[in-house]
Short mmCIF file of C-alpha atoms in Angstrom, two decimals:
data_model
loop_
_atom_site.label_atom_id
_atom_site.label_comp_id
_atom_site.label_asym_id
_atom_site.label_seq_id
_atom_site.Cartn_x
_atom_site.Cartn_y
_atom_site.Cartn_z
CA UNK O 16 -173.21 46.19 31.78
CA UNK O 17 -173.35 42.52 30.87
CA UNK O 18 -175.23 41.80 27.74
CA UNK O 19 -178.53 39.79 28.20
CA UNK O 20 -178.25 39.73 31.96
CA UNK O 21 -181.22 41.30 33.78
CA UNK O 22 -182.23 41.81 37.42
CA UNK O 23 -184.87 39.15 36.93
CA UNK O 24 -182.26 36.52 35.78
CA UNK O 25 -179.93 37.58 38.74
CA UNK O 26 -182.79 36.83 41.13
CA UNK O 27 -183.16 33.47 39.58
CA UNK O 28 -179.52 32.71 39.99
CA UNK O 29 -179.64 33.88 43.57
CA UNK O 30 -182.63 31.83 44.46
CA UNK O 31 -181.00 28.63 42.95
CA UNK O 32 -177.68 29.46 44.63
CA UNK O 33 -179.11 29.86 48.13
CA UNK O 34 -181.24 26.86 47.72
CA UNK O 35 -177.97 24.99 47.40
CA UNK O 36 -176.39 26.84 50.24
CA UNK O 37 -179.20 25.88 52.59
CA UNK O 38 -178.80 22.19 51.70
CA UNK O 39 -175.03 22.19 51.98
CA UNK O 40 -173.71 20.58 55.05
CA UNK O 41 -170.74 23.02 55.41
CA UNK O 42 -172.69 26.23 54.72
CA UNK O 43 -176.17 25.77 55.94
CA UNK O 44 -175.25 26.57 59.61
CA UNK O 45 -173.79 30.08 58.99
CA UNK O 46 -176.60 30.99 56.77
CA UNK O 47 -179.25 29.91 59.39
CA UNK O 48 -178.94 33.39 60.71
CA UNK O 49 -181.13 34.61 57.81
CA UNK O 50 -184.50 35.11 59.10
CA UNK O 51 -186.19 36.51 56.08
CA UNK O 52 -185.02 34.98 52.89
CA UNK O 53 -187.15 37.06 50.59
CA UNK O 54 -185.61 40.20 52.00
CA UNK O 55 -182.21 38.62 51.73
CA UNK O 56 -182.63 37.76 48.07
CA UNK O 57 -183.89 41.20 47.17
CA UNK O 58 -181.03 42.85 48.99
CA UNK O 59 -178.60 40.53 47.24
CA UNK O 60 -180.26 41.18 43.88
CA UNK O 61 -179.56 44.86 44.46
CA UNK O 62 -175.93 44.00 45.31
CA UNK O 63 -175.32 41.84 42.19
CA UNK O 64 -177.25 44.33 39.98
CA UNK O 65 -174.76 46.92 41.27
CA UNK O 66 -171.79 44.70 40.50
CA UNK O 67 -172.87 43.27 37.09
CA UNK O 68 -175.20 46.05 35.74
CA UNK O 69 -173.66 49.11 37.49
CA UNK O 70 -177.17 49.91 38.59
CA UNK O 71 -175.98 51.50 41.90
CA UNK O 72 -178.93 50.00 43.72
CA UNK O 73 -176.98 48.44 46.64
CA UNK O 74 -176.12 50.93 49.44
CA UNK O 75 -174.94 48.61 52.18
CA UNK O 76 -171.53 47.49 53.59
CA UNK O 77 -170.95 43.72 52.85
CA UNK O 78 -167.66 43.60 54.95
CA UNK O 79 -169.27 45.18 58.08
CA UNK O 80 -172.38 42.82 57.70
CA UNK O 81 -170.10 39.74 57.61
CA UNK O 82 -167.72 40.79 60.41
CA UNK O 83 -170.55 40.44 62.94
CA UNK O 84 -170.73 36.68 62.06
CA UNK O 85 -167.15 35.89 62.21
CA UNK O 86 -167.72 33.31 64.92
CA UNK O 87 -170.02 31.22 62.62
CA UNK O 88 -167.67 31.36 59.47
CA UNK O 89 -164.58 29.37 58.70
CA UNK O 90 -161.84 30.39 56.18
CA UNK O 91 -162.45 27.25 54.07
CA UNK O 92 -166.19 28.02 53.65
CA UNK O 93 -165.34 30.68 51.09
CA UNK O 94 -163.91 28.01 48.72
CA UNK O 95 -167.10 26.02 48.99
CA UNK O 96 -169.25 29.15 48.51
CA UNK O 97 -167.37 29.89 45.27
CA UNK O 98 -167.84 26.27 44.06
CA UNK O 99 -171.60 26.44 44.55
CA UNK O 100 -171.62 29.76 42.80
CA UNK O 101 -169.79 28.30 39.86
CA UNK O 102 -172.11 25.51 39.56
CA UNK O 103 -175.10 27.65 39.60
CA UNK O 104 -173.95 30.25 37.29
CA UNK O 105 -172.54 27.58 34.86
CA UNK O 106 -176.18 26.22 34.68
CA UNK O 107 -178.24 29.47 34.59
CA UNK O 108 -176.50 32.12 32.54
CA UNK O 109 -174.55 32.20 29.27
CA UNK O 110 -170.91 30.90 29.44
CA UNK O 111 -169.43 34.40 29.04
CA UNK O 112 -171.70 35.75 31.75
CA UNK O 113 -170.99 32.84 34.01
CA UNK O 114 -167.16 33.63 33.80
CA UNK O 115 -167.77 37.24 34.60
CA UNK O 116 -170.08 36.56 37.53
CA UNK O 117 -167.52 34.01 38.88
CA UNK O 118 -164.73 36.55 38.55
CA UNK O 119 -166.79 39.13 40.42
CA UNK O 120 -167.67 36.55 43.19
CA UNK O 121 -163.84 35.66 43.57
CA UNK O 122 -163.14 39.24 44.22
CA UNK O 123 -165.89 39.52 46.76
CA UNK O 124 -164.77 36.30 48.56
CA UNK O 125 -161.20 37.46 48.56
CA UNK O 126 -162.15 40.77 50.04
CA UNK O 127 -164.29 39.22 52.79
CA UNK O 128 -161.83 36.60 53.61
CA UNK O 129 -159.00 39.17 53.85
CA UNK O 130 -161.19 41.45 56.19
CA UNK O 131 -162.23 38.44 58.38
CA UNK O 132 -159.24 36.21 58.45
CA UNK O 133 -156.29 38.13 56.92
CA UNK O 134 -155.98 35.67 54.01
CA UNK O 135 -157.53 34.94 50.67
CA UNK O 136 -159.95 31.97 50.16
CA UNK O 137 -158.06 28.75 50.32
CA UNK O 138 -158.66 26.37 47.49
CA UNK O 139 -156.73 23.56 45.95
CA UNK O 140 -155.56 24.32 42.39
CA UNK O 141 -157.00 22.03 39.73
CA UNK O 142 -154.70 19.37 38.44
CA UNK O 143 -153.70 19.54 34.92
CA UNK O 144 -155.32 16.92 32.65
CA UNK O 145 -153.20 13.75 32.66
CA UNK O 146 -153.21 10.86 30.21
CA UNK O 147 -151.72 7.46 30.14
CA UNK O 148 -151.07 8.20 26.42
CA UNK O 149 -147.93 10.03 25.53
CA UNK O 150 -149.57 12.44 23.05
CA UNK O 151 -152.96 12.80 21.37
CA UNK O 152 -153.55 10.77 18.33
CA UNK O 153 -155.66 13.36 16.59
CA UNK O 154 -156.17 17.09 17.06
CA UNK O 155 -159.00 18.98 15.32
CA UNK O 156 -158.53 22.20 13.56
CA UNK O 157 -159.47 25.32 15.77
CA UNK O 158 -163.22 25.90 15.45
CA UNK O 159 -165.10 29.08 16.08
CA UNK O 160 -168.61 29.89 16.52
CA UNK O 161 -169.20 29.84 12.80
CA UNK O 162 -167.15 26.74 11.79
CA UNK O 163 -168.06 24.49 14.62
CA UNK O 164 -169.38 21.12 13.19
CA UNK O 165 -173.13 20.71 13.96
CA UNK O 166 -172.39 17.21 15.08
CA UNK O 167 -170.60 18.71 18.19
CA UNK O 168 -173.90 20.54 19.11
CA UNK O 169 -175.95 17.36 19.19
CA UNK O 170 -175.73 14.65 21.67
CA UNK O 171 -173.12 12.08 20.64
CA UNK O 172 -170.40 9.91 22.28
CA UNK O 173 -166.83 8.79 21.78
CA UNK O 174 -166.10 5.16 20.90
CA UNK O 175 -164.95 2.80 23.45
CA UNK O 176 -161.35 3.46 24.58
CA UNK O 177 -161.24 6.96 22.92
CA UNK O 178 -160.97 9.99 25.21
CA UNK O 179 -161.23 13.59 24.20
CA UNK O 180 -160.04 16.88 25.72
CA UNK O 181 -161.69 20.22 24.74
CA UNK O 182 -159.32 23.13 24.95
CA UNK O 183 -160.78 26.64 24.65
CA UNK O 184 -158.37 29.26 23.22
CA UNK O 185 -160.81 32.27 23.33
CA UNK O 186 -164.13 32.92 24.76
CA UNK O 187 -166.20 30.29 26.53
CA UNK O 188 -168.52 27.34 25.67
CA UNK O 189 -170.95 25.27 27.63
CA UNK O 190 -170.11 21.54 27.87
CA UNK O 191 -172.92 19.17 28.72
CA UNK O 192 -171.89 15.67 29.77
CA UNK O 193 -174.80 13.59 30.85
CA UNK O 194 -176.65 15.54 33.51
CA UNK O 195 -173.55 17.76 34.25
CA UNK O 196 -173.22 21.18 32.83
CA UNK O 197 -169.96 23.26 33.01
CA UNK O 198 -168.41 26.22 31.36
CA UNK O 199 -165.18 25.76 29.50
CA UNK O 200 -162.61 28.55 29.01
CA UNK O 201 -158.88 29.05 28.55
CA UNK O 202 -157.19 27.15 31.26
CA UNK O 203 -160.44 25.28 32.09
CA UNK O 204 -160.48 22.24 29.67
CA UNK O 205 -163.15 19.62 29.58
CA UNK O 206 -162.67 15.84 29.52
CA UNK O 207 -164.77 13.68 27.21
CA UNK O 208 -164.86 10.09 28.39
CA UNK O 209 -165.56 7.27 26.08
CA UNK O 210 -169.29 6.16 25.42
CA UNK O 211 -170.58 9.17 27.34
CA UNK O 212 -173.26 11.10 25.73
CA UNK O 213 -172.27 14.87 25.59
CA UNK O 214 -172.65 18.01 23.41
CA UNK O 215 -171.70 21.67 23.29
CA UNK O 216 -173.64 24.82 23.49
CA UNK O 217 -172.22 27.93 21.86
CA UNK O 218 -173.88 31.47 22.12
CA UNK O 219 -170.97 33.90 21.51
CA UNK O 220 -167.55 34.25 19.97
CA UNK O 221 -165.16 31.28 20.84
CA UNK O 222 -162.21 29.51 19.50
CA UNK O 223 -161.53 25.85 20.60
CA UNK O 224 -160.06 22.54 19.55
CA UNK O 225 -160.42 19.00 20.60
CA UNK O 226 -157.54 16.51 21.31
CA UNK O 227 -158.16 12.87 21.11
CA UNK O 228 -156.31 10.15 23.29
CA UNK O 229 -156.21 6.48 23.34
CA UNK O 230 -155.62 6.36 27.09
CA UNK O 231 -157.71 7.72 30.09
CA UNK O 232 -157.70 11.33 30.96
CA UNK O 233 -158.06 12.58 34.54
CA UNK O 234 -159.40 16.09 34.87
CA UNK O 235 -162.20 17.49 37.15
CA UNK O 236 -164.93 19.01 35.13
CA UNK O 237 -164.68 22.41 36.79
#
């Protein structure tokens, strides 16, 4: 069972997620087969309750239900589905819970894609952060949830020409950059551009450090 995750919160996540699905150019068409969205959300709440809370409420067969719609689904749609799931969970649940829900969704997508197309979801790997600077000019000590400077939890910005890279060693943190919110974790760093207001939110055990560069960094905030 995931701490602090409830069926009510799962339903909130699902409503926000499928609102995005229905607006998405690549996913709206296959989901147009849903006639009763309230029933769909209720059924999926049972599904995710079983996955995340081990409630055993879901009794259906997801693979069989998707196989009848193979003609409406393309293999690359699974990658987009996972992208929207990540965006939604990053915004609406704690960082640690978001990572757990994303891992579960990845396994679900892999199982369905294998059953329908004989292959896992196709997604481009994220490029590593690249910098025009040879090395960081400064690296902070490793902070944890107790030692993190309060300034990092308030909106602030880097000076012009100074870039930062947040590297999480253990756990997860939420990184808010302007109106973007993303969960950072090991192997999922976050770039801090100069002059951009940003801050961190921490609600569990974490270890991270920040590297500073005097040249641009290129890294998707994913």
